[in-house]
GROMACS .gro file of C-alpha atoms in nm:
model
  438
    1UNK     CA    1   3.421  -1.282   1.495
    2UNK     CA    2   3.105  -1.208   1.722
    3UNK     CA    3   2.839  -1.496   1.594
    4UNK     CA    4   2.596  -1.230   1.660
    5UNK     CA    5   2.742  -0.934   1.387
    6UNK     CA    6   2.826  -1.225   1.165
    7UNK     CA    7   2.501  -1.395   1.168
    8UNK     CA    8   2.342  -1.033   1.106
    9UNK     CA    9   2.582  -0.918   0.876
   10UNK     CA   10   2.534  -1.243   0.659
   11UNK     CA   11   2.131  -1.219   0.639
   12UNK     CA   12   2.166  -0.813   0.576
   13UNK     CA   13   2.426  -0.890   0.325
   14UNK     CA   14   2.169  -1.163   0.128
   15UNK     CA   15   1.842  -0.952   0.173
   16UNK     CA   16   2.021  -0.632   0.028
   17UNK     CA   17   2.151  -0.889  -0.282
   18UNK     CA   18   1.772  -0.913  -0.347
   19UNK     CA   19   1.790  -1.308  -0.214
   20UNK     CA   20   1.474  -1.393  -0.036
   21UNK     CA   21   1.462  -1.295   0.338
   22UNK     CA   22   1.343  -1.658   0.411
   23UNK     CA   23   1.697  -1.797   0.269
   24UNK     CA   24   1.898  -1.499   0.461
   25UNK     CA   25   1.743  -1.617   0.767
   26UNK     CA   26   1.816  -1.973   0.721
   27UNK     CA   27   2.163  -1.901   0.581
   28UNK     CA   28   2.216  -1.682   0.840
   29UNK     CA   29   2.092  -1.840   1.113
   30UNK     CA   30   2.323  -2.136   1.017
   31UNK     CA   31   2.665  -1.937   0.966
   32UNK     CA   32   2.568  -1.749   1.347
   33UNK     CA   33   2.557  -2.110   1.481
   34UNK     CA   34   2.868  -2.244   1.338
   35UNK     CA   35   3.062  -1.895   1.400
   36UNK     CA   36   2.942  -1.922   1.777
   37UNK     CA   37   3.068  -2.279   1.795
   38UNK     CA   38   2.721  -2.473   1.807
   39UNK     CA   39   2.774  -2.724   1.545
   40UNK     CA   40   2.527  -2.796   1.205
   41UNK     CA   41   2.320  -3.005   1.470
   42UNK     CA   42   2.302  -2.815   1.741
   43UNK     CA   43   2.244  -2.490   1.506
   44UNK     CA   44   1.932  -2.677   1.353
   45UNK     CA   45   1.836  -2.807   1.632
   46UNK     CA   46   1.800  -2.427   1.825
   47UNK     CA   47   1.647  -2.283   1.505
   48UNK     CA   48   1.396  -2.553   1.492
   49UNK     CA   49   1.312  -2.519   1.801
   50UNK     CA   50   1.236  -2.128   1.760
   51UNK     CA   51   0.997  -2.172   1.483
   52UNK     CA   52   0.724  -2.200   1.695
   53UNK     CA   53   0.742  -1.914   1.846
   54UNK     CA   54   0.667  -1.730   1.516
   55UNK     CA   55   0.374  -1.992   1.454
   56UNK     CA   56   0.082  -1.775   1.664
   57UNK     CA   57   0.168  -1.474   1.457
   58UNK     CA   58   0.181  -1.617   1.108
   59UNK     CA   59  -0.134  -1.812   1.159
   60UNK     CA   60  -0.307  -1.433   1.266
   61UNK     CA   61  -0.151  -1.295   0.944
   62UNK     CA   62  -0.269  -1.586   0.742
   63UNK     CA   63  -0.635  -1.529   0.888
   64UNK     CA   64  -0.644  -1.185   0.930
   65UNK     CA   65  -0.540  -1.209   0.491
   66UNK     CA   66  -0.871  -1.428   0.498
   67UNK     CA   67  -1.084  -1.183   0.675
   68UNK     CA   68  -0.956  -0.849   0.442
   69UNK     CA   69  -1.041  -1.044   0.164
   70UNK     CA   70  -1.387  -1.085   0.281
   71UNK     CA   71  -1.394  -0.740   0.396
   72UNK     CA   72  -1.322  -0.665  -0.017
   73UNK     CA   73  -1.583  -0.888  -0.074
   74UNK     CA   74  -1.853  -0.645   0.137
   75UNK     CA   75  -1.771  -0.330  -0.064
   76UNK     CA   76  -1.689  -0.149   0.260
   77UNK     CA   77  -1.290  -0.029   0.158
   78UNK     CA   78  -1.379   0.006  -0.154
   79UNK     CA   79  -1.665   0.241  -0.088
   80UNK     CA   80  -1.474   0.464   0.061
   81UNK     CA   81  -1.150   0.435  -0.189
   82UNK     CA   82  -1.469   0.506  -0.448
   83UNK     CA   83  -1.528   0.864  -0.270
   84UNK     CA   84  -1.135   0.945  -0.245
   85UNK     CA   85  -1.146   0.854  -0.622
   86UNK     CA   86  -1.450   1.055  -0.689
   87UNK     CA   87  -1.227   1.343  -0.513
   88UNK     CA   88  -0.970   1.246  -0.731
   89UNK     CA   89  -1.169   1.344  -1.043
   90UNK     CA   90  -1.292   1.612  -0.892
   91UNK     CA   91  -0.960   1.736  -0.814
   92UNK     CA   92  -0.739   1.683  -1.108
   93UNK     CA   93  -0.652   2.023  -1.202
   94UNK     CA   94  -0.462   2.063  -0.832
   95UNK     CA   95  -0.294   1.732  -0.911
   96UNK     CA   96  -0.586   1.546  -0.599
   97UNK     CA   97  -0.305   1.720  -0.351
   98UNK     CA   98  -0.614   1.705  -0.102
   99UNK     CA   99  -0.655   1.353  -0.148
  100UNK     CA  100  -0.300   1.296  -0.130
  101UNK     CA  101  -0.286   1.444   0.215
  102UNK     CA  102  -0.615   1.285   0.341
  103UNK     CA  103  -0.511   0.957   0.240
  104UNK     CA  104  -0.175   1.012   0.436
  105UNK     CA  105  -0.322   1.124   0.696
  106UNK     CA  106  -0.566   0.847   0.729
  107UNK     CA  107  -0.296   0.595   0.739
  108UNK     CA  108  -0.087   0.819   0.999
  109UNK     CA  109  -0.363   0.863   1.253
  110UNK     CA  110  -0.507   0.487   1.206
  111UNK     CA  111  -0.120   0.325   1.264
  112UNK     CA  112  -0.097   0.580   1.593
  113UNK     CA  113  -0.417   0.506   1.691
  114UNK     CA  114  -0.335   0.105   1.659
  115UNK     CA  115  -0.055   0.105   1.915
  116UNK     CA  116  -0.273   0.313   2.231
  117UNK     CA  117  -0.644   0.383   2.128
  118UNK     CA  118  -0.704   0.065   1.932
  119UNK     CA  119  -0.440  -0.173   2.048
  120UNK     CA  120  -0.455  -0.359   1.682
  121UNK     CA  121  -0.112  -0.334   1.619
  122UNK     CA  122  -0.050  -0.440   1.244
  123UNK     CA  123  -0.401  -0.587   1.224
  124UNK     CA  124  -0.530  -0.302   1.052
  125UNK     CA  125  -0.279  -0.290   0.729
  126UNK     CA  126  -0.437  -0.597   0.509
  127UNK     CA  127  -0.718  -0.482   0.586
  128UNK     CA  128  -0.729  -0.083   0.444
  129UNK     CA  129  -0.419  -0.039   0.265
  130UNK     CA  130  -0.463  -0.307  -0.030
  131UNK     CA  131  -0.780  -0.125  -0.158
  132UNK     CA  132  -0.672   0.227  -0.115
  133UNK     CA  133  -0.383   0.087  -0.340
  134UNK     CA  134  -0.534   0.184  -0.645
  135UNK     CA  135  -0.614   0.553  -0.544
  136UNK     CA  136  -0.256   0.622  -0.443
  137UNK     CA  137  -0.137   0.454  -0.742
  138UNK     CA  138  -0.341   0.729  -0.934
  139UNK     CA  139  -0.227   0.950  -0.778
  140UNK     CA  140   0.088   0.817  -0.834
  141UNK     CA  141   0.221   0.844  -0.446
  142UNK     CA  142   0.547   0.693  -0.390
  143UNK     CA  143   0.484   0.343  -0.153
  144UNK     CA  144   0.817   0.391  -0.016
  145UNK     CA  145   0.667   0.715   0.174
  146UNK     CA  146   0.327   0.543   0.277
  147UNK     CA  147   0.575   0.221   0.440
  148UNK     CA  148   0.772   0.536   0.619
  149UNK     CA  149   0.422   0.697   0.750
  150UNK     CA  150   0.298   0.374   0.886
  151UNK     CA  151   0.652   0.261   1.030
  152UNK     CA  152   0.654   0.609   1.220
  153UNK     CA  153   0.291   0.545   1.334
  154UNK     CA  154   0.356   0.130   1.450
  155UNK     CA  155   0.686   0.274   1.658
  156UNK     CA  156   0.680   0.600   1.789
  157UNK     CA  157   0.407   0.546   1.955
  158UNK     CA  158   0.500   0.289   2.166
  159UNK     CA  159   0.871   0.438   2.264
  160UNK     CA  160   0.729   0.768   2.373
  161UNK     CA  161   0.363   0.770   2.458
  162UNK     CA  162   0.279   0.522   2.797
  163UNK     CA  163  -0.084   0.370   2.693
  164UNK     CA  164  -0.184   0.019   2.528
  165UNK     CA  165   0.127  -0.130   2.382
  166UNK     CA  166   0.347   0.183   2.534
  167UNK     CA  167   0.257   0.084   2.822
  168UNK     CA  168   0.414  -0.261   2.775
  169UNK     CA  169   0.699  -0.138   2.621
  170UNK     CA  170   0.771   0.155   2.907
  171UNK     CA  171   0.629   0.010   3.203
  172UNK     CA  172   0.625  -0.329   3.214
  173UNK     CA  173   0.960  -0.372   3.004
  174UNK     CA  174   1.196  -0.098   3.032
  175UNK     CA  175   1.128   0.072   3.377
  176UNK     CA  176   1.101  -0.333   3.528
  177UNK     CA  177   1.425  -0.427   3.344
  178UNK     CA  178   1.633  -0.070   3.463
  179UNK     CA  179   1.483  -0.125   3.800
  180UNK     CA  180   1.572  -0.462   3.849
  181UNK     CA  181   1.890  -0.434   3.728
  182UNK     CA  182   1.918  -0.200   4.042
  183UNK     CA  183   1.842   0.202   3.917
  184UNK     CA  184   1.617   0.384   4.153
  185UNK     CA  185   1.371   0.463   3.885
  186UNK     CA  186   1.157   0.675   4.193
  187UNK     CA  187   1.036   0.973   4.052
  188UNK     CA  188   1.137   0.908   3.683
  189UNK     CA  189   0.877   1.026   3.411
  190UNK     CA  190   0.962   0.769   3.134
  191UNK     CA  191   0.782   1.044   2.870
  192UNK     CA  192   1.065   1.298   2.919
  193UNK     CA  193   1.359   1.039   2.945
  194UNK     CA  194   1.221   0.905   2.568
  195UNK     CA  195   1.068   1.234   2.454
  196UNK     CA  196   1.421   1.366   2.228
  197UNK     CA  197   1.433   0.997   2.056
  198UNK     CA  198   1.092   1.010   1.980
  199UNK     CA  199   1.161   1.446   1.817
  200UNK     CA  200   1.463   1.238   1.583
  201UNK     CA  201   1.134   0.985   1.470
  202UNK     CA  202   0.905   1.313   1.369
  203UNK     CA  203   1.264   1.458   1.174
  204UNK     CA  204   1.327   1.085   1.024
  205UNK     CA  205   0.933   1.149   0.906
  206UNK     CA  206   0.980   1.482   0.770
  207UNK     CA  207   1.295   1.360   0.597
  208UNK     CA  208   1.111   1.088   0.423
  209UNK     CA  209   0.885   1.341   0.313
  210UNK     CA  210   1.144   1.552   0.124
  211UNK     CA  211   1.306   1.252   0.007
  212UNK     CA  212   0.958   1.067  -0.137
  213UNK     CA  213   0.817   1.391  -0.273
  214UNK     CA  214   0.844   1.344  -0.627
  215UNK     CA  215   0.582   1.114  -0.772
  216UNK     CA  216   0.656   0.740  -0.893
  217UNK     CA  217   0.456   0.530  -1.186
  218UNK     CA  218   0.307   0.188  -1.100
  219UNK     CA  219   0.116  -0.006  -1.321
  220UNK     CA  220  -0.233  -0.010  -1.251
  221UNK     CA  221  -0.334  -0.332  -1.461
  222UNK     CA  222  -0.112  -0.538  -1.193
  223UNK     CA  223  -0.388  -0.387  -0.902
  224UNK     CA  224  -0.692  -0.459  -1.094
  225UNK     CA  225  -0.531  -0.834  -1.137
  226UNK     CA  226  -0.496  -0.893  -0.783
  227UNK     CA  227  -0.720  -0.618  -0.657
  228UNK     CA  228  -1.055  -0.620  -0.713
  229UNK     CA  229  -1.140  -0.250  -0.822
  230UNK     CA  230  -1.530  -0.253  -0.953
  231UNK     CA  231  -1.723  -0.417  -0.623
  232UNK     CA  232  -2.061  -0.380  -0.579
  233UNK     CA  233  -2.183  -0.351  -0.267
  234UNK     CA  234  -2.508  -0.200  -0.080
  235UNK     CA  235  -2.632  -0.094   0.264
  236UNK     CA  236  -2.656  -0.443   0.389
  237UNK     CA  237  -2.306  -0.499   0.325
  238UNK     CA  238  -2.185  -0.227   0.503
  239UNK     CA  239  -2.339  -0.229   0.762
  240UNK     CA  240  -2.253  -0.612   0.803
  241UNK     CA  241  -1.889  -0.521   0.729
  242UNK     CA  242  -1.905  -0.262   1.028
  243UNK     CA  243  -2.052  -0.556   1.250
  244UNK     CA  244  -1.764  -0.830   1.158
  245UNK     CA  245  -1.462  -0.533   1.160
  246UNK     CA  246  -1.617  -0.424   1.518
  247UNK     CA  247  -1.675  -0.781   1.660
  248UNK     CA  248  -1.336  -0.891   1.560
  249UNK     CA  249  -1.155  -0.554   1.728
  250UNK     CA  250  -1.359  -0.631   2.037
  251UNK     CA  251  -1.297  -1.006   2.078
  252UNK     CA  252  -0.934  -0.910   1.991
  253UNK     CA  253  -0.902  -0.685   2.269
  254UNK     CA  254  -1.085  -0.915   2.492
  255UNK     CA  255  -0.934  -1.207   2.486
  256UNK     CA  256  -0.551  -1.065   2.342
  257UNK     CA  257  -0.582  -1.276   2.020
  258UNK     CA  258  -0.570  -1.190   1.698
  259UNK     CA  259  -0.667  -1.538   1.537
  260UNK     CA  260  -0.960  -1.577   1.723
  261UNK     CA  261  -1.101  -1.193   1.634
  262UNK     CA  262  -1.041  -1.267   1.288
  263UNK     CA  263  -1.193  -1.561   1.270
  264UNK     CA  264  -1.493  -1.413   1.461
  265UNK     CA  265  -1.505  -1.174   1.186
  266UNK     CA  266  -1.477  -1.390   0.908
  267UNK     CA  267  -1.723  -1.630   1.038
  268UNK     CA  268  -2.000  -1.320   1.068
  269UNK     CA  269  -1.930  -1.242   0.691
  270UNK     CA  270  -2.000  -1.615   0.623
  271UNK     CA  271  -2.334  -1.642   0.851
  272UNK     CA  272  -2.483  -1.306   0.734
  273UNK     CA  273  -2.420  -1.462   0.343
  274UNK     CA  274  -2.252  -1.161   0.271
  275UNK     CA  275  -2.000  -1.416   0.172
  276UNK     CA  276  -2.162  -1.730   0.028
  277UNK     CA  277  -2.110  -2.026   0.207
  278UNK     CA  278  -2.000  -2.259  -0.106
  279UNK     CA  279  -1.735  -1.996  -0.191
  280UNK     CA  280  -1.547  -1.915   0.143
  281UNK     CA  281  -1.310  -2.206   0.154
  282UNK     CA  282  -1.138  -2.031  -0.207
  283UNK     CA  283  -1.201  -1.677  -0.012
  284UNK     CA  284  -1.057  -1.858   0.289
  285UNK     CA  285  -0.699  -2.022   0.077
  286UNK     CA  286  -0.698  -1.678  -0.122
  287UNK     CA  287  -0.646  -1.475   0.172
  288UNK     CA  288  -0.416  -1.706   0.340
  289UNK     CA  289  -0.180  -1.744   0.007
  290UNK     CA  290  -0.201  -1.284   0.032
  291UNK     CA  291  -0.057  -1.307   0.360
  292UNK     CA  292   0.161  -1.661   0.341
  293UNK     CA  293   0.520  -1.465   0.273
  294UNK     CA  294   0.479  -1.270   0.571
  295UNK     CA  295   0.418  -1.569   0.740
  296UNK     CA  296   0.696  -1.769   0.657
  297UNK     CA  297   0.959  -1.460   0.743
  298UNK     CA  298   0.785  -1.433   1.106
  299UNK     CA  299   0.876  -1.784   1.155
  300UNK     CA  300   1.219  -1.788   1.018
  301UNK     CA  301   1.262  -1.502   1.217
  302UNK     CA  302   1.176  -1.643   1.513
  303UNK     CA  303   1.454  -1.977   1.441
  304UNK     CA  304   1.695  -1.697   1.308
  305UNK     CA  305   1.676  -1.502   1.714
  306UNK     CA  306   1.644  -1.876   1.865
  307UNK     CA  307   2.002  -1.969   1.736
  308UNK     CA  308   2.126  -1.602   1.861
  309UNK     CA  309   2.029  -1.669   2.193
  310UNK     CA  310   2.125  -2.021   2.191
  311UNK     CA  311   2.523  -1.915   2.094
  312UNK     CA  312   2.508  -1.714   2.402
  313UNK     CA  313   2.705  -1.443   2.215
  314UNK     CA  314   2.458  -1.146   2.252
  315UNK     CA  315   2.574  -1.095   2.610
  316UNK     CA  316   2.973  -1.181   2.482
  317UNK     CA  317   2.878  -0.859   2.223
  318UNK     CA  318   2.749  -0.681   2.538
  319UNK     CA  319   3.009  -0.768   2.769
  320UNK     CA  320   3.274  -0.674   2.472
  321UNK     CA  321   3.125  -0.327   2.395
  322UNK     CA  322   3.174  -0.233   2.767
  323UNK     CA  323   3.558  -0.305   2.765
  324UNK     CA  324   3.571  -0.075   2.462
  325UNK     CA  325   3.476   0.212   2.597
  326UNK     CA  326   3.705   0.289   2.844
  327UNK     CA  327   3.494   0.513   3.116
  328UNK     CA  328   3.448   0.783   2.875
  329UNK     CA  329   3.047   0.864   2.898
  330UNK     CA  330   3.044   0.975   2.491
  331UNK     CA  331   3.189   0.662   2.334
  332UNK     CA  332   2.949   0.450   2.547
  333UNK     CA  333   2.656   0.575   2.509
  334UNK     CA  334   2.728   0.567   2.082
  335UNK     CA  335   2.838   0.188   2.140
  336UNK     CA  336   2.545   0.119   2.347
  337UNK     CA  337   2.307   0.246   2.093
  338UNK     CA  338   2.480   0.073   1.814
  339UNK     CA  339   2.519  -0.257   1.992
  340UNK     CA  340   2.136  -0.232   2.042
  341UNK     CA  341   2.064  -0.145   1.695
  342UNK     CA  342   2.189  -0.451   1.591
  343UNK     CA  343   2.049  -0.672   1.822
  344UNK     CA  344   1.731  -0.568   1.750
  345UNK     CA  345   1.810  -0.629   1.364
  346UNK     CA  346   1.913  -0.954   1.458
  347UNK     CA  347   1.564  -1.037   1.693
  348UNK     CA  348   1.380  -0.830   1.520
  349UNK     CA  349   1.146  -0.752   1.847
  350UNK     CA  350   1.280  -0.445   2.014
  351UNK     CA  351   1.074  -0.570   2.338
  352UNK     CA  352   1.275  -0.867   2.323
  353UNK     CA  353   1.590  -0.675   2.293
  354UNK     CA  354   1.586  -0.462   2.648
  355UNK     CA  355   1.545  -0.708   2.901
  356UNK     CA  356   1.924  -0.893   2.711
  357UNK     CA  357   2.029  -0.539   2.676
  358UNK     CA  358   1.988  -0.385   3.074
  359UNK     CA  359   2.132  -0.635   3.254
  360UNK     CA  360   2.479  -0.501   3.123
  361UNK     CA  361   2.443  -0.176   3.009
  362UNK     CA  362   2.274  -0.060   3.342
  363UNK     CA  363   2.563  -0.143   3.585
  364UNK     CA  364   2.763  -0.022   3.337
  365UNK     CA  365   2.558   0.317   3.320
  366UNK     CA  366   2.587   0.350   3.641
  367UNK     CA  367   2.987   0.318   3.617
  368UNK     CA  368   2.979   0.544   3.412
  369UNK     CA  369   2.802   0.833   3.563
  370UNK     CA  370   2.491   0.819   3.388
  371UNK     CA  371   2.182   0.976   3.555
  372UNK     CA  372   1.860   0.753   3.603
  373UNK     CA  373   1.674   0.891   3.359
  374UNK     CA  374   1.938   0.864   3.119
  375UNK     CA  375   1.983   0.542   3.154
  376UNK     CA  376   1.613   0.497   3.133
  377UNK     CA  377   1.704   0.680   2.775
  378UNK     CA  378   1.949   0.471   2.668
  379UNK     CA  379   1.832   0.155   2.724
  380UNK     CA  380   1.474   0.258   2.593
  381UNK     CA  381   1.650   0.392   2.270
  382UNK     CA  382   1.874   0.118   2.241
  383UNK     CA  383   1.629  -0.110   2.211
  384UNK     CA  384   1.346   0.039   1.976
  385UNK     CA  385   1.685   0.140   1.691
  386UNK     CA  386   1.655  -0.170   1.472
  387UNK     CA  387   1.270  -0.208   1.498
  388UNK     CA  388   1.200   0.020   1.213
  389UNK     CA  389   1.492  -0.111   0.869
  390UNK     CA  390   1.494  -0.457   1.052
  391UNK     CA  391   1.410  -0.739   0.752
  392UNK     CA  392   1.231  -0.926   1.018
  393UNK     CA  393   1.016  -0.684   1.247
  394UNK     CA  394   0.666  -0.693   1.205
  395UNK     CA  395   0.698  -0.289   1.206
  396UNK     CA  396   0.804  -0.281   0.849
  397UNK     CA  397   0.645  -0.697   0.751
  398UNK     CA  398   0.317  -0.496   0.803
  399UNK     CA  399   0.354  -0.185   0.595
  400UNK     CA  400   0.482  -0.421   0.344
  401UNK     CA  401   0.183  -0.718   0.375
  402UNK     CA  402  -0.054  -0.440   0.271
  403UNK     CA  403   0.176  -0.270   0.001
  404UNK     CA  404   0.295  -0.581  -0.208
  405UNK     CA  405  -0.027  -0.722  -0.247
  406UNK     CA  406   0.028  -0.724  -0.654
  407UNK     CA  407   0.406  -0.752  -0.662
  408UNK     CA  408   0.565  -0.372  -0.712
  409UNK     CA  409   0.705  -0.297  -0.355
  410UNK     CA  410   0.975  -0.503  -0.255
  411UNK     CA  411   1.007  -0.576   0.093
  412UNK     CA  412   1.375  -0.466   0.135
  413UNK     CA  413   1.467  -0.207  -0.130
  414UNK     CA  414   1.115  -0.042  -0.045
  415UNK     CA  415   1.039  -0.086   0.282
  416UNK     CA  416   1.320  -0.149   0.519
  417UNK     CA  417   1.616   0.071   0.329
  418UNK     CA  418   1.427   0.350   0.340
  419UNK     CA  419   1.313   0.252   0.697
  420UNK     CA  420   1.649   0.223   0.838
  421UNK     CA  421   1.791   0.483   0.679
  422UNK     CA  422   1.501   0.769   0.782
  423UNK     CA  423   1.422   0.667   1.178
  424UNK     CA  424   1.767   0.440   1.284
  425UNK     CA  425   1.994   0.713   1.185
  426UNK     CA  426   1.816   1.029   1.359
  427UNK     CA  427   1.676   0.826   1.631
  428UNK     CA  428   2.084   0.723   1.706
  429UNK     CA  429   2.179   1.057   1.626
  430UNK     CA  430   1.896   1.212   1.881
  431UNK     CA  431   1.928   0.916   2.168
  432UNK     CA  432   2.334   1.011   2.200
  433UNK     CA  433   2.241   1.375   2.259
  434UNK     CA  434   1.971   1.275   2.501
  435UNK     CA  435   2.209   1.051   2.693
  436UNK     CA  436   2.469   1.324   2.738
  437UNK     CA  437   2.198   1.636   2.826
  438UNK     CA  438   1.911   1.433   3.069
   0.00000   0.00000   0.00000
């Protein structure tokens, strides 16, 4: 068996039997290594070596935990959760249906808006979601439908639209990759080759709606334990909290790193006494222990892809899926698509995943009788199909860092089932039918 669906198959297996995604990493990490003929040391020695490259992103989710808990500590999310609860109250005859929708809204435009306007990525989720978590929780709105909005927001985005981290993705990644891999990509616009994947994201979103509609109890004493709900807070805090959230979006942008633009902010919140000097090493470890799961999967994640690579069987899986199709243009384009689905389940970085995926599937497009742009297509769509029900992507780690914050969403069952099943289905579904018609 292919190391690669074995190793995936094994960690998809454990996470769905509700064992820790840490130990279905390591576990299956360790039976893709021995499967792809590495060896225990070998095996160990690859994933070892791979943990570092999830160390820069778990030490910005452990800081970025510390600034949103200093951010609590200002009264600034919780002023405005206190006016959506105010409309609450004001609105409980209708059932708050306007808050509802604002709310969703809010979260829709703001993860959008964090992958072109306000390149932020994920930064933004521990930082508004955990206290807006006791307003949807009155109003008694299903998490599994928020993760789905904020998923659609962190990915779309990206595959379709060609500014800030689209850019990256479509540009720099996928046009590069098809080009180099010898497609004249002259003339291509990369919106219309991507543009019917992106219409099976908005029906995946729609879907989720219908399927999240009803409305689901949490209990609200587990918030206020973990949550702080009563904060006071007063001009001067505000307006400090707008300072630090600003400062640490611009330094972010500036210098591309999240650590050091949340420790900017953080810092400010310490200076202005906002947060008292004697008290932000506890503010400091609390924030870090919010965000110290996430952490941990990033890096496993990052061994778990290391040992892929280092079996050498994602190109074998590849290579093998192109002497299974057998020239006809239908049957490769589906096992294209579902060879990069799990690829990108397996990585768990769908801009990771093209430039392993077009060095194959291009000549073989070509063989094939694919036009550019729908090879553009398929390779674009095979690589974002994983990003949203993978265990290990960061596109549902963040919808589920903000919330989990007091221990009712689980990170699997909540966030990347319903995921996977609402965006990697139509998105497959959508990229075959764009393959055959561009």
């Amino acid at each position: 068996m292919n190391a690669v669906i074995a190793a995936v198959g094994v960690m998809l297996i454990l996470s769905l039997s509700r064992v820790h995604v840490v130990i279905a990493l390591i576990v299956g990490a360790l039976v893709g290594g021995l499967t792809g003929g590495l060896g225990i040391d070998a095996t160990l020695k690859a994933f070892n070596s791979g943990l570092g490259g999830g160390a820069t992103v778990a030490l910005s989710y452990a800081l970025l935990g510390a600034f949103a808990v200093a951010i609590a500590k200002s009264g600034l999310a919780h002023a405005l959760a206190d006016k959506a609860l105010a409309m609450v109250d004001r609105q409980h005859a209708s059932g708050g249906r306007q808050v509802k929708w604002l709310l969703i809204g809010l979260l829709w435009v703001v993860a959008i808006a964090s992958q072109n306007i306000l390149p932020i990525h994920i930064a933004f989720i521990p930082l508004l979601v955990p206290p807006l978590l006791y307003v949807l929780t009155r109003l008694q709105l299903d998490r599994r439908l928020i993760a789905c909005v904020m998923t659609f927001g962190l990915i779309t985005p990206y595959m379709f639209l060609p500014v800030g981290f689209g850019n990256i993705f479509l540009n720099e990644i996928l046009l590069a990759n098809v080009a180099r891999s010898g497609v004249d990509i002259t003339g291509i616009n990369v919106t219309h080759a991507m543009g019917i994947p992106a219409l099976g994201m908005v029906v995946g979103l729609a879907a989720a709606f219908i399927s999240y509609r009803k409305k689901r109890v949490y209990d609200l004493e587990k918030i206020e334990q973990v949550e702080q709900v009563a904060v006071e807070y007063n001009p001067l805090s505000l307006m400090v909290a707008g300072v630090a959230i600003a400062a640490a979006f611009i330094i972010q942008l500036l210098l591309d790193s999240m650590i050091i633009g949340a420790l900017a902010g953080f810092l400010i919140f310490s200076v202005s006494g906002i947060v008292k000097w004697r008290d932000t090493d506890d503010l400091f470890t609390e924030g870090m222990k919010m965000m110290a799961m996430i952490g941990f999967i990033m890096i496993a994640a990052s061994g778990f892809a290391e040992v892929m690579k280092a079996t050498g069987e994602v190109q074998t899986l590849v290579e093998a899926s192109a002497s299974w199709i057998d020239h006809s243009k239908g049957v490769g384009a589906l096992l294209m698509l579902l060879v990069g689905l799990l690829v990108t389940m397996g990585i768990g970085s769908s801009f990771s995943t093209v430039p392993i995926l077009a060095a194959i599937f291009v000549p073989l497009c070509v063989q094939l009788g694919f036009s550019p742009i729908a090879i553009v297509c398929i390779v674009g769509t095979a690589g974002a199909l994983g990003d949203a029900g993978s265990p290990a992507s960061d596109s549902t780690l963040g919808p589920t860092s903000g919330l989990n914050i007091d221990g009712q969403h689980h990170h699997i069952w909540d966030t990347v089932v319903p995921t996977f099943l609402h965006y990697n289905l139509p998105l497959l579904a959508f990229g075959w039918v764009a393959a055959m018609v561009l």
